[in-house]
Amino acid sequence: MQAKIPPELMRLTWAVKMLREIEKGGDIMKALKSNRYFEEYVLTIEKESGKAVDDLAAEIRAIDDPGERLIMATRYFVLPILPNELQGMVKERVEKTAQEIRTIKSPKTMAIKIMSALLGIDEDAAEAIVSLVM
């Protein structure tokens, strides 16, 4: 019997994939299209930012500070896809994590910190999830 993954966890996992794509300079549209809510998310992101998704991703990638990149990517690519009741909590955790990741060089360690912050879980559990995504 296969366990059913809650939709909130799927959204957050997808959001971390998006952050990772932005971080490594990948194809944002390809990552967006990997989600079944693609068109809805693109419209939401473009409405929120006032910019095309690819332009916005390029602008975020150009930010030197990894903490600021995380905050901006979260603002435009993560918060719009989360239910309203989770947005405040996630924003607060991301801002705290942004301070911590400014010194981290490993993309995997950074992804673990981000996932831990987004889900409010310990880093061991986040590492297990990140290992599945990466």
Short mmCIF file of N, CA and C in Angstrom, two decimals:
data_model
loop_
_atom_site.label_atom_id
_atom_site.label_comp_id
_atom_site.label_asym_id
_atom_site.label_seq_id
_atom_site.Cartn_x
_atom_site.Cartn_y
_atom_site.Cartn_z
N MET A 1 0.84 -1.18 0.00
CA MET A 1 0.00 0.00 0.00
C MET A 1 0.88 1.25 0.00
N GLN A 2 0.61 2.13 -0.90
CA GLN A 2 1.40 3.35 -1.03
C GLN A 2 0.78 4.47 -0.21
N ALA A 3 1.63 5.18 0.54
CA ALA A 3 1.14 6.29 1.37
C ALA A 3 0.76 7.47 0.49
N LYS A 4 -0.31 8.14 0.84
CA LYS A 4 -0.74 9.33 0.09
C LYS A 4 -0.05 10.55 0.70
N ILE A 5 0.64 11.30 -0.13
CA ILE A 5 1.36 12.49 0.33
C ILE A 5 0.38 13.65 0.37
N PRO A 6 0.32 14.35 1.52
CA PRO A 6 -0.60 15.49 1.61
C PRO A 6 -0.28 16.56 0.57
N PRO A 7 -1.30 17.22 0.00
CA PRO A 7 -1.07 18.23 -1.03
C PRO A 7 -0.16 19.37 -0.56
N GLU A 8 -0.24 19.72 0.73
CA GLU A 8 0.61 20.80 1.25
C GLU A 8 2.08 20.43 1.15
N LEU A 9 2.39 19.17 1.46
CA LEU A 9 3.78 18.70 1.37
C LEU A 9 4.23 18.68 -0.08
N MET A 10 3.34 18.27 -0.98
CA MET A 10 3.69 18.26 -2.40
C MET A 10 3.96 19.69 -2.89
N ARG A 11 3.15 20.65 -2.46
CA ARG A 11 3.37 22.04 -2.86
C ARG A 11 4.71 22.55 -2.34
N LEU A 12 5.02 22.24 -1.09
CA LEU A 12 6.29 22.70 -0.52
C LEU A 12 7.47 22.02 -1.20
N THR A 13 7.33 20.74 -1.48
CA THR A 13 8.41 20.02 -2.17
C THR A 13 8.63 20.63 -3.55
N TRP A 14 7.54 20.93 -4.23
CA TRP A 14 7.64 21.57 -5.54
C TRP A 14 8.27 22.95 -5.41
N ALA A 15 7.90 23.67 -4.36
CA ALA A 15 8.46 25.01 -4.14
C ALA A 15 9.97 24.93 -3.93
N VAL A 16 10.43 23.93 -3.18
CA VAL A 16 11.87 23.77 -2.98
C VAL A 16 12.55 23.44 -4.30
N LYS A 17 11.91 22.64 -5.14
CA LYS A 17 12.47 22.36 -6.47
C LYS A 17 12.62 23.66 -7.25
N MET A 18 11.61 24.52 -7.15
CA MET A 18 11.67 25.81 -7.84
C MET A 18 12.84 26.64 -7.33
N LEU A 19 13.00 26.71 -6.00
CA LEU A 19 14.11 27.47 -5.42
C LEU A 19 15.44 26.91 -5.90
N ARG A 20 15.53 25.60 -5.97
CA ARG A 20 16.77 24.96 -6.42
C ARG A 20 17.05 25.31 -7.89
N GLU A 21 16.02 25.27 -8.73
CA GLU A 21 16.19 25.63 -10.15
C GLU A 21 16.68 27.07 -10.29
N ILE A 22 16.09 27.96 -9.51
CA ILE A 22 16.50 29.37 -9.55
C ILE A 22 17.96 29.49 -9.14
N GLU A 23 18.31 28.80 -8.05
CA GLU A 23 19.66 28.87 -7.50
C GLU A 23 20.70 28.39 -8.50
N LYS A 24 20.42 27.30 -9.20
CA LYS A 24 21.42 26.76 -10.12
C LYS A 24 21.31 27.33 -11.54
N GLY A 25 20.38 28.24 -11.74
CA GLY A 25 20.26 28.87 -13.05
C GLY A 25 19.57 28.00 -14.07
N GLY A 26 18.74 27.08 -13.61
CA GLY A 26 18.06 26.14 -14.51
C GLY A 26 16.91 26.77 -15.27
N ASP A 27 16.23 25.94 -16.01
CA ASP A 27 15.10 26.35 -16.83
C ASP A 27 13.85 26.46 -15.96
N ILE A 28 13.47 27.67 -15.62
CA ILE A 28 12.35 27.91 -14.73
C ILE A 28 11.04 27.40 -15.34
N MET A 29 10.85 27.65 -16.62
CA MET A 29 9.60 27.22 -17.25
C MET A 29 9.49 25.69 -17.22
N LYS A 30 10.59 25.00 -17.42
CA LYS A 30 10.56 23.54 -17.35
C LYS A 30 10.17 23.09 -15.94
N ALA A 31 10.74 23.72 -14.93
CA ALA A 31 10.40 23.38 -13.55
C ALA A 31 8.94 23.71 -13.26
N LEU A 32 8.48 24.85 -13.74
CA LEU A 32 7.08 25.22 -13.54
C LEU A 32 6.14 24.21 -14.19
N LYS A 33 6.50 23.79 -15.40
CA LYS A 33 5.64 22.87 -16.14
C LYS A 33 5.58 21.49 -15.49
N SER A 34 6.51 21.21 -14.57
CA SER A 34 6.50 19.92 -13.89
C SER A 34 5.35 19.83 -12.88
N ASN A 35 4.66 20.92 -12.67
CA ASN A 35 3.56 20.94 -11.72
C ASN A 35 2.24 20.98 -12.45
N ARG A 36 1.29 20.24 -11.97
CA ARG A 36 0.00 20.19 -12.67
C ARG A 36 -0.79 21.49 -12.60
N TYR A 37 -0.42 22.36 -11.69
CA TYR A 37 -1.09 23.66 -11.57
C TYR A 37 -0.30 24.75 -12.30
N PHE A 38 0.48 24.35 -13.27
CA PHE A 38 1.40 25.22 -13.99
C PHE A 38 0.79 26.56 -14.39
N GLU A 39 -0.28 26.55 -15.16
CA GLU A 39 -0.85 27.79 -15.68
C GLU A 39 -1.33 28.70 -14.57
N GLU A 40 -1.97 28.11 -13.57
CA GLU A 40 -2.46 28.90 -12.43
C GLU A 40 -1.29 29.57 -11.70
N TYR A 41 -0.21 28.83 -11.48
CA TYR A 41 0.94 29.38 -10.76
C TYR A 41 1.64 30.46 -11.56
N VAL A 42 1.81 30.23 -12.86
CA VAL A 42 2.47 31.24 -13.69
C VAL A 42 1.67 32.55 -13.65
N LEU A 43 0.37 32.45 -13.80
CA LEU A 43 -0.47 33.66 -13.75
C LEU A 43 -0.36 34.35 -12.39
N THR A 44 -0.38 33.56 -11.33
CA THR A 44 -0.27 34.12 -9.98
C THR A 44 1.08 34.81 -9.79
N ILE A 45 2.15 34.14 -10.19
CA ILE A 45 3.51 34.68 -10.03
C ILE A 45 3.67 35.95 -10.85
N GLU A 46 3.22 35.93 -12.10
CA GLU A 46 3.36 37.10 -12.96
C GLU A 46 2.49 38.26 -12.48
N LYS A 47 1.32 37.96 -11.95
CA LYS A 47 0.45 39.01 -11.42
C LYS A 47 1.08 39.63 -10.17
N GLU A 48 1.60 38.78 -9.30
CA GLU A 48 2.22 39.25 -8.05
C GLU A 48 3.46 40.11 -8.30
N SER A 49 4.28 39.68 -9.27
CA SER A 49 5.55 40.37 -9.50
C SER A 49 5.46 41.46 -10.56
N GLY A 50 4.49 41.35 -11.46
CA GLY A 50 4.40 42.29 -12.57
C GLY A 50 5.44 42.03 -13.65
N LYS A 51 6.06 40.85 -13.61
CA LYS A 51 7.12 40.50 -14.57
C LYS A 51 6.90 39.09 -15.10
N ALA A 52 7.50 38.81 -16.27
CA ALA A 52 7.48 37.45 -16.80
C ALA A 52 8.30 36.55 -15.89
N VAL A 53 7.90 35.29 -15.76
CA VAL A 53 8.55 34.36 -14.84
C VAL A 53 10.05 34.23 -15.11
N ASP A 54 10.44 34.05 -16.37
CA ASP A 54 11.86 33.91 -16.69
C ASP A 54 12.65 35.17 -16.34
N ASP A 55 12.08 36.34 -16.61
CA ASP A 55 12.76 37.60 -16.26
C ASP A 55 12.92 37.72 -14.75
N LEU A 56 11.88 37.36 -14.03
CA LEU A 56 11.94 37.42 -12.57
C LEU A 56 13.00 36.46 -12.03
N ALA A 57 13.04 35.24 -12.56
CA ALA A 57 14.03 34.27 -12.10
C ALA A 57 15.45 34.75 -12.38
N ALA A 58 15.67 35.34 -13.55
CA ALA A 58 17.00 35.87 -13.89
C ALA A 58 17.39 37.00 -12.95
N GLU A 59 16.43 37.84 -12.63
CA GLU A 59 16.68 38.94 -11.71
C GLU A 59 17.06 38.42 -10.32
N ILE A 60 16.36 37.38 -9.86
CA ILE A 60 16.65 36.81 -8.54
C ILE A 60 18.02 36.12 -8.55
N ARG A 61 18.34 35.40 -9.62
CA ARG A 61 19.65 34.73 -9.72
C ARG A 61 20.79 35.73 -9.68
N ALA A 62 20.55 36.93 -10.15
CA ALA A 62 21.60 37.96 -10.21
C ALA A 62 21.92 38.55 -8.84
N ILE A 63 21.11 38.28 -7.84
CA ILE A 63 21.36 38.79 -6.50
C ILE A 63 22.52 38.00 -5.89
N ASP A 64 23.54 38.71 -5.41
CA ASP A 64 24.74 38.06 -4.87
C ASP A 64 24.50 37.39 -3.52
N ASP A 65 23.73 37.98 -2.67
CA ASP A 65 23.52 37.48 -1.31
C ASP A 65 22.53 36.30 -1.33
N PRO A 66 22.99 35.08 -0.92
CA PRO A 66 22.10 33.92 -0.96
C PRO A 66 20.87 34.08 -0.05
N GLY A 67 21.02 34.77 1.05
CA GLY A 67 19.89 35.01 1.94
C GLY A 67 18.83 35.87 1.28
N GLU A 68 19.27 36.92 0.61
CA GLU A 68 18.33 37.80 -0.10
C GLU A 68 17.69 37.07 -1.28
N ARG A 69 18.49 36.22 -1.98
CA ARG A 69 17.93 35.40 -3.07
C ARG A 69 16.81 34.52 -2.55
N LEU A 70 17.04 33.89 -1.39
CA LEU A 70 16.03 33.02 -0.79
C LEU A 70 14.77 33.81 -0.47
N ILE A 71 14.93 34.97 0.13
CA ILE A 71 13.77 35.79 0.49
C ILE A 71 12.99 36.20 -0.75
N MET A 72 13.68 36.66 -1.79
CA MET A 72 13.00 37.09 -3.01
C MET A 72 12.33 35.91 -3.73
N ALA A 73 13.05 34.79 -3.83
CA ALA A 73 12.48 33.61 -4.49
C ALA A 73 11.26 33.11 -3.73
N THR A 74 11.34 33.15 -2.41
CA THR A 74 10.20 32.72 -1.60
C THR A 74 9.02 33.65 -1.82
N ARG A 75 9.29 34.95 -1.83
CA ARG A 75 8.21 35.93 -2.01
C ARG A 75 7.45 35.70 -3.32
N TYR A 76 8.17 35.44 -4.40
CA TYR A 76 7.51 35.35 -5.70
C TYR A 76 7.18 33.93 -6.16
N PHE A 77 7.98 32.92 -5.74
CA PHE A 77 7.77 31.57 -6.25
C PHE A 77 7.18 30.60 -5.24
N VAL A 78 7.23 30.92 -3.96
CA VAL A 78 6.72 29.99 -2.96
C VAL A 78 5.43 30.49 -2.32
N LEU A 79 5.45 31.69 -1.77
CA LEU A 79 4.27 32.20 -1.06
C LEU A 79 3.00 32.18 -1.92
N PRO A 80 3.07 32.55 -3.21
CA PRO A 80 1.82 32.55 -4.00
C PRO A 80 1.17 31.17 -4.14
N ILE A 81 1.93 30.09 -3.96
CA ILE A 81 1.34 28.76 -4.14
C ILE A 81 0.92 28.12 -2.83
N LEU A 82 1.17 28.81 -1.72
CA LEU A 82 0.80 28.27 -0.41
C LEU A 82 -0.57 28.79 0.02
N PRO A 83 -1.26 27.99 0.81
CA PRO A 83 -2.52 28.49 1.39
C PRO A 83 -2.23 29.71 2.27
N ASN A 84 -3.16 30.62 2.35
CA ASN A 84 -2.97 31.87 3.12
C ASN A 84 -2.55 31.62 4.56
N GLU A 85 -3.10 30.57 5.17
CA GLU A 85 -2.78 30.32 6.58
C GLU A 85 -1.34 29.90 6.81
N LEU A 86 -0.64 29.45 5.77
CA LEU A 86 0.77 29.05 5.91
C LEU A 86 1.74 30.17 5.54
N GLN A 87 1.29 31.16 4.81
CA GLN A 87 2.20 32.17 4.27
C GLN A 87 2.98 32.94 5.33
N GLY A 88 2.32 33.39 6.38
CA GLY A 88 3.00 34.16 7.43
C GLY A 88 4.07 33.35 8.13
N MET A 89 3.74 32.11 8.47
CA MET A 89 4.69 31.23 9.15
C MET A 89 5.91 30.96 8.27
N VAL A 90 5.66 30.64 6.99
CA VAL A 90 6.76 30.35 6.07
C VAL A 90 7.64 31.58 5.88
N LYS A 91 7.03 32.73 5.71
CA LYS A 91 7.80 33.97 5.52
C LYS A 91 8.71 34.22 6.71
N GLU A 92 8.18 34.05 7.90
CA GLU A 92 8.96 34.27 9.13
C GLU A 92 10.13 33.28 9.22
N ARG A 93 9.87 32.02 8.93
CA ARG A 93 10.94 31.01 8.99
C ARG A 93 12.00 31.25 7.92
N VAL A 94 11.58 31.65 6.74
CA VAL A 94 12.52 31.90 5.65
C VAL A 94 13.43 33.07 5.99
N GLU A 95 12.87 34.10 6.57
CA GLU A 95 13.69 35.26 6.94
C GLU A 95 14.75 34.86 7.97
N LYS A 96 14.38 34.00 8.91
CA LYS A 96 15.34 33.50 9.91
C LYS A 96 16.41 32.65 9.22
N THR A 97 15.98 31.76 8.34
CA THR A 97 16.91 30.87 7.63
C THR A 97 17.82 31.66 6.71
N ALA A 98 17.33 32.74 6.13
CA ALA A 98 18.14 33.56 5.23
C ALA A 98 19.39 34.06 5.94
N GLN A 99 19.25 34.38 7.22
CA GLN A 99 20.42 34.81 8.00
C GLN A 99 21.44 33.69 8.12
N GLU A 100 20.97 32.46 8.33
CA GLU A 100 21.85 31.31 8.52
C GLU A 100 22.57 30.90 7.23
N ILE A 101 21.88 30.96 6.09
CA ILE A 101 22.45 30.40 4.86
C ILE A 101 23.46 31.32 4.18
N ARG A 102 23.60 32.50 4.66
CA ARG A 102 24.55 33.42 4.03
C ARG A 102 25.98 32.87 4.04
N THR A 103 26.28 31.94 4.94
CA THR A 103 27.63 31.39 5.03
C THR A 103 27.74 29.97 4.48
N ILE A 104 26.63 29.38 4.05
CA ILE A 104 26.63 27.99 3.56
C ILE A 104 26.98 27.97 2.08
N LYS A 105 27.89 27.08 1.71
CA LYS A 105 28.29 26.97 0.30
C LYS A 105 27.66 25.76 -0.39
N SER A 106 27.34 24.70 0.34
CA SER A 106 26.81 23.47 -0.24
C SER A 106 25.33 23.63 -0.61
N PRO A 107 24.98 23.39 -1.89
CA PRO A 107 23.57 23.49 -2.29
C PRO A 107 22.67 22.52 -1.53
N LYS A 108 23.19 21.32 -1.23
CA LYS A 108 22.37 20.34 -0.50
C LYS A 108 22.11 20.82 0.93
N THR A 109 23.15 21.31 1.60
CA THR A 109 22.97 21.82 2.97
C THR A 109 21.99 22.99 2.96
N MET A 110 22.12 23.84 1.96
CA MET A 110 21.22 24.99 1.85
C MET A 110 19.78 24.50 1.64
N ALA A 111 19.59 23.52 0.78
CA ALA A 111 18.25 22.98 0.53
C ALA A 111 17.66 22.35 1.79
N ILE A 112 18.50 21.68 2.58
CA ILE A 112 18.03 21.07 3.83
C ILE A 112 17.57 22.16 4.79
N LYS A 113 18.35 23.22 4.92
CA LYS A 113 17.98 24.34 5.80
C LYS A 113 16.66 24.96 5.34
N ILE A 114 16.53 25.15 4.03
CA ILE A 114 15.32 25.77 3.48
C ILE A 114 14.11 24.88 3.72
N MET A 115 14.24 23.58 3.42
CA MET A 115 13.12 22.65 3.61
C MET A 115 12.73 22.58 5.09
N SER A 116 13.72 22.55 5.95
CA SER A 116 13.46 22.52 7.39
C SER A 116 12.67 23.77 7.81
N ALA A 117 13.06 24.91 7.27
CA ALA A 117 12.37 26.16 7.59
C ALA A 117 10.95 26.17 7.04
N LEU A 118 10.79 25.74 5.80
CA LEU A 118 9.48 25.79 5.17
C LEU A 118 8.47 24.85 5.83
N LEU A 119 8.96 23.65 6.21
CA LEU A 119 8.04 22.67 6.78
C LEU A 119 8.00 22.70 8.30
N GLY A 120 8.97 23.36 8.92
CA GLY A 120 9.01 23.38 10.37
C GLY A 120 9.38 22.02 10.95
N ILE A 121 10.27 21.29 10.25
CA ILE A 121 10.69 19.96 10.70
C ILE A 121 12.17 20.00 11.03
N ASP A 122 12.66 18.94 11.72
CA ASP A 122 14.07 18.92 12.05
C ASP A 122 14.90 18.64 10.79
N GLU A 123 16.19 18.92 10.87
CA GLU A 123 17.04 18.83 9.69
C GLU A 123 17.25 17.39 9.19
N ASP A 124 17.14 16.39 10.06
CA ASP A 124 17.25 15.00 9.60
C ASP A 124 16.08 14.63 8.68
N ALA A 125 14.89 15.03 9.10
CA ALA A 125 13.71 14.77 8.26
C ALA A 125 13.80 15.56 6.95
N ALA A 126 14.27 16.80 7.04
CA ALA A 126 14.43 17.63 5.84
C ALA A 126 15.45 17.00 4.90
N GLU A 127 16.53 16.44 5.46
CA GLU A 127 17.55 15.80 4.61
C GLU A 127 16.96 14.62 3.85
N ALA A 128 16.09 13.85 4.49
CA ALA A 128 15.45 12.72 3.82
C ALA A 128 14.59 13.21 2.65
N ILE A 129 13.86 14.29 2.85
CA ILE A 129 13.02 14.84 1.78
C ILE A 129 13.88 15.41 0.66
N VAL A 130 14.91 16.16 1.03
CA VAL A 130 15.80 16.77 0.03
C VAL A 130 16.49 15.69 -0.79
N SER A 131 16.86 14.59 -0.16
CA SER A 131 17.49 13.49 -0.89
C SER A 131 16.57 12.93 -1.96
N LEU A 132 15.27 12.92 -1.69
CA LEU A 132 14.30 12.46 -2.69
C LEU A 132 14.19 13.44 -3.84
N VAL A 133 14.25 14.72 -3.53
CA VAL A 133 14.09 15.76 -4.55
C VAL A 133 15.34 15.90 -5.39
N MET A 134 16.50 15.84 -4.75
CA MET A 134 17.75 16.07 -5.46
C MET A 134 18.19 14.76 -6.04
#
